[in-house]
Tab-separated table of C-alpha atoms in Angstrom:
chain	number	residue	atom	x	y	z
A	21	MET	CA	-0.140	0.052	0.033
A	22	ASP	CA	1.298	3.340	-0.876
A	23	VAL	CA	0.538	5.409	2.473
A	24	GLU	CA	2.182	8.592	0.819
A	25	LYS	CA	-0.581	8.526	-2.093
A	26	ILE	CA	-3.269	7.928	0.119
A	27	ARG	CA	-2.085	10.751	2.463
A	28	LYS	CA	-1.849	13.198	-0.634
A	29	PHE	CA	-5.694	11.977	-1.370
A	30	LEU	CA	-6.677	12.983	1.947
A	31	SER	CA	-6.881	16.350	0.807
A	32	HIS	CA	-9.625	15.780	-1.683
A	33	ARG	CA	-12.614	15.242	0.558
A	34	GLY	CA	-15.762	15.570	-1.194
A	35	GLU	CA	-14.329	14.324	-4.388
A	36	LYS	CA	-15.918	11.484	-6.287
A	37	VAL	CA	-14.398	7.886	-6.108
A	38	LEU	CA	-15.140	4.963	-8.066
A	39	VAL	CA	-15.999	1.780	-5.941
A	40	SER	CA	-16.553	-1.745	-7.185
A	41	SER	CA	-20.170	-2.223	-6.733
A	42	CYS	CA	-20.034	-5.469	-5.065
A	43	LEU	CA	-17.832	-3.976	-2.133
A	44	LEU	CA	-20.962	-1.729	-1.679
A	45	GLY	CA	-23.046	-4.863	-1.356
A	46	GLU	CA	-24.472	-5.186	-4.759
A	47	ARG	CA	-24.977	-8.617	-5.696
A	48	CYS	CA	-23.051	-8.556	-9.069
A	49	ARG	CA	-20.168	-10.851	-8.584
A	50	TYR	CA	-19.757	-14.037	-10.960
A	51	ASP	CA	-21.239	-15.984	-8.252
A	52	GLY	CA	-24.414	-13.552	-7.928
A	53	GLN	CA	-22.883	-12.438	-4.696
A	54	SER	CA	-21.653	-9.393	-3.218
A	55	LYS	CA	-18.285	-8.853	-1.102
A	56	GLU	CA	-19.630	-5.835	0.884
A	57	VAL	CA	-17.135	-3.996	3.102
A	58	PRO	CA	-18.779	-1.800	5.658
A	59	GLU	CA	-15.735	0.426	5.990
A	60	ILE	CA	-15.857	1.092	2.307
A	61	ARG	CA	-19.466	2.078	2.691
A	62	ARG	CA	-18.446	4.259	5.483
A	63	LEU	CA	-16.187	6.357	3.075
A	64	ALA	CA	-19.575	7.840	1.806
A	65	SER	CA	-19.194	10.337	4.870
A	66	TYR	CA	-16.104	11.731	3.051
A	67	PHE	CA	-16.460	11.277	-0.753
A	68	LEU	CA	-19.327	10.718	-3.244
A	69	LEU	CA	-19.069	6.964	-4.061
A	70	LEU	CA	-19.972	5.927	-7.747
A	71	PRO	CA	-20.547	2.281	-7.619
A	72	ILE	CA	-19.293	0.337	-11.000
A	73	CYS	CA	-19.011	-3.066	-12.021
A	74	PRO	CA	-16.840	-3.592	-14.956
A	75	GLU	CA	-18.128	-6.973	-15.955
A	76	VAL	CA	-21.645	-5.711	-15.992
A	77	LEU	CA	-20.563	-2.634	-17.915
A	78	GLY	CA	-18.910	-4.992	-20.316
A	79	GLY	CA	-22.205	-7.012	-21.075
A	80	LEU	CA	-21.806	-9.684	-18.803
A	81	LYS	CA	-24.680	-11.087	-16.838
A	82	THR	CA	-25.186	-12.018	-13.028
A	83	PRO	CA	-24.529	-14.792	-12.396
A	84	ARG	CA	-21.848	-15.965	-14.791
A	85	ASP	CA	-19.006	-18.511	-15.139
A	86	PRO	CA	-15.877	-17.442	-13.169
A	87	SER	CA	-13.303	-15.920	-15.589
A	88	GLU	CA	-9.674	-15.623	-15.137
A	89	ILE	CA	-6.885	-13.914	-17.163
A	90	VAL	CA	-4.606	-16.698	-19.304
A	91	ALA	CA	-1.829	-15.045	-20.682
A	92	ASP	CA	-3.407	-12.162	-22.783
A	93	LYS	CA	-6.930	-13.234	-22.883
A	94	VAL	CA	-9.853	-13.538	-20.172
A	95	LEU	CA	-11.393	-16.862	-20.279
A	96	THR	CA	-14.356	-18.658	-18.466
A	97	VAL	CA	-13.867	-21.965	-16.564
A	98	ARG	CA	-15.353	-23.509	-19.512
A	99	GLY	CA	-12.893	-21.769	-21.985
A	100	ARG	CA	-15.326	-19.038	-23.610
A	101	ASP	CA	-13.151	-15.977	-24.463
A	102	VAL	CA	-14.663	-12.894	-22.626
A	103	THR	CA	-11.778	-10.599	-23.105
A	104	GLU	CA	-13.664	-8.235	-25.404
A	105	ASN	CA	-16.227	-8.000	-22.451
A	106	TYR	CA	-13.661	-7.253	-19.929
A	107	ARG	CA	-11.869	-4.645	-22.119
A	108	ASN	CA	-15.352	-2.960	-22.878
A	109	GLY	CA	-16.090	-2.803	-19.022
A	110	ALA	CA	-12.688	-1.126	-18.375
A	111	TYR	CA	-13.320	1.352	-21.380
A	112	TRP	CA	-16.911	2.242	-19.728
A	113	ALA	CA	-15.365	2.411	-16.160
A	114	SER	CA	-12.792	4.980	-17.502
A	115	ALA	CA	-15.416	6.952	-19.386
A	116	VAL	CA	-17.068	7.392	-15.832
A	117	ALA	CA	-13.981	8.061	-14.387
A	118	ARG	CA	-13.347	10.761	-17.087
A	119	SER	CA	-16.564	12.429	-17.138
A	120	GLN	CA	-17.103	12.664	-13.606
A	121	LYS	CA	-13.361	13.821	-12.779
A	122	VAL	CA	-12.565	11.094	-10.564
A	123	GLY	CA	-9.003	10.672	-9.118
A	124	LEU	CA	-9.610	7.476	-7.049
A	125	ALA	CA	-10.724	4.082	-7.497
A	126	ILE	CA	-11.368	1.332	-4.860
A	127	LEU	CA	-11.566	-1.946	-6.304
A	128	LYS	CA	-11.960	-5.569	-5.469
A	129	ASP	CA	-8.574	-7.263	-5.381
A	130	ARG	CA	-8.289	-10.767	-7.097
A	131	SER	CA	-10.627	-10.263	-9.760
A	132	PRO	CA	-9.729	-10.290	-13.570
A	133	SER	CA	-11.274	-6.720	-13.805
A	134	CYS	CA	-10.795	-4.996	-10.485
A	135	GLY	CA	-7.561	-6.840	-9.092
A	136	THR	CA	-5.022	-4.160	-7.839
A	137	THR	CA	-2.114	-6.429	-6.468
A	138	LEU	CA	-3.333	-10.097	-6.850
A	139	ILE	CA	-5.245	-11.883	-9.676
A	140	HIS	CA	-6.185	-15.595	-10.058
A	141	ASP	CA	-3.185	-17.554	-11.691
A	142	GLY	CA	-5.366	-18.773	-14.908
A	143	THR	CA	-5.660	-22.224	-13.830
A	144	PHE	CA	-9.057	-21.964	-11.921
A	145	SER	CA	-7.366	-23.775	-8.961
A	146	GLY	CA	-7.716	-20.847	-6.353
A	147	GLY	CA	-4.222	-19.870	-7.106
A	148	LEU	CA	-3.054	-16.134	-6.797
A	149	VAL	CA	-0.256	-14.419	-8.576
A	150	LYS	CA	0.714	-10.716	-8.555
A	151	GLY	CA	-1.038	-8.803	-11.006
A	152	LYS	CA	-3.525	-6.315	-11.965
A	153	GLY	CA	-7.042	-6.731	-13.521
A	154	ILE	CA	-8.036	-5.006	-16.909
A	155	THR	CA	-9.815	-2.198	-15.570
A	156	ALA	CA	-7.300	-1.782	-12.621
A	157	LYS	CA	-4.534	-1.360	-15.227
A	158	ARG	CA	-6.616	1.043	-17.510
A	159	LEU	CA	-7.860	3.295	-14.507
A	160	GLU	CA	-4.062	3.368	-13.189
A	161	LYS	CA	-2.866	4.163	-16.914
A	162	GLU	CA	-5.454	7.256	-16.930
A	163	GLY	CA	-3.733	8.596	-13.735
A	164	LEU	CA	-6.282	7.451	-11.133
A	165	LEU	CA	-4.983	6.319	-7.669
A	166	VAL	CA	-6.297	2.551	-7.654
A	167	LEU	CA	-6.845	1.019	-4.063
A	168	ASN	CA	-7.998	-2.209	-3.005
A	169	GLU	CA	-10.514	-3.105	-0.386
A	170	ASP	CA	-7.750	-3.449	2.544
A	171	GLU	CA	-6.054	0.085	1.295
A	172	GLY	CA	-9.621	1.448	1.288
A	173	ARG	CA	-9.978	0.501	4.896
A	174	ALA	CA	-6.784	2.076	5.503
A	175	LEU	CA	-8.103	5.225	3.675
A	176	LEU	CA	-11.001	5.149	5.984
A	177	ALA	CA	-8.836	4.668	9.359
A	178	LEU	CA	-6.548	7.664	8.090
A	179	LEU	CA	-9.673	9.829	7.521
A	180	GLU	CA	-11.249	8.947	10.961
A	181	GLU	CA	-7.893	9.530	12.651
A	182	GLU	CA	-7.630	13.011	11.312
A	183	GLY	CA	-11.176	13.731	12.498
């Protein structure tokens, strides 16, 4: 976690923040579930949270087959190539970020779209490798500070510590 980048962002209270919808409780994950993180929801006291699900933005339904990055493609567990869906979702997430002048995104780690530090290893065995998802890469390339849910919790702690 880059604490200095987070500290720099603390002065931007009131700004808009993209947040993976599943972290806010929306049942949009591949398995039809959410991964709600109450601390991320509490960031709404400091920022305007803009929920996004790049997979849904890219045209995938919920629930859907699990997908992983395999070489330069995103494949489902059944071998279907969904790379374009993931690229389209990243495009639309970045379009929202640009149009809303967003400087920060908090995304769900381990996701082929939103992973910020870890992604699944492409074997569908549960293994993880260091890496970034398609949307996380695109948002970082466009200059956003991209955090995962643990870093989002740390951001909240710093904000609450400041008072």
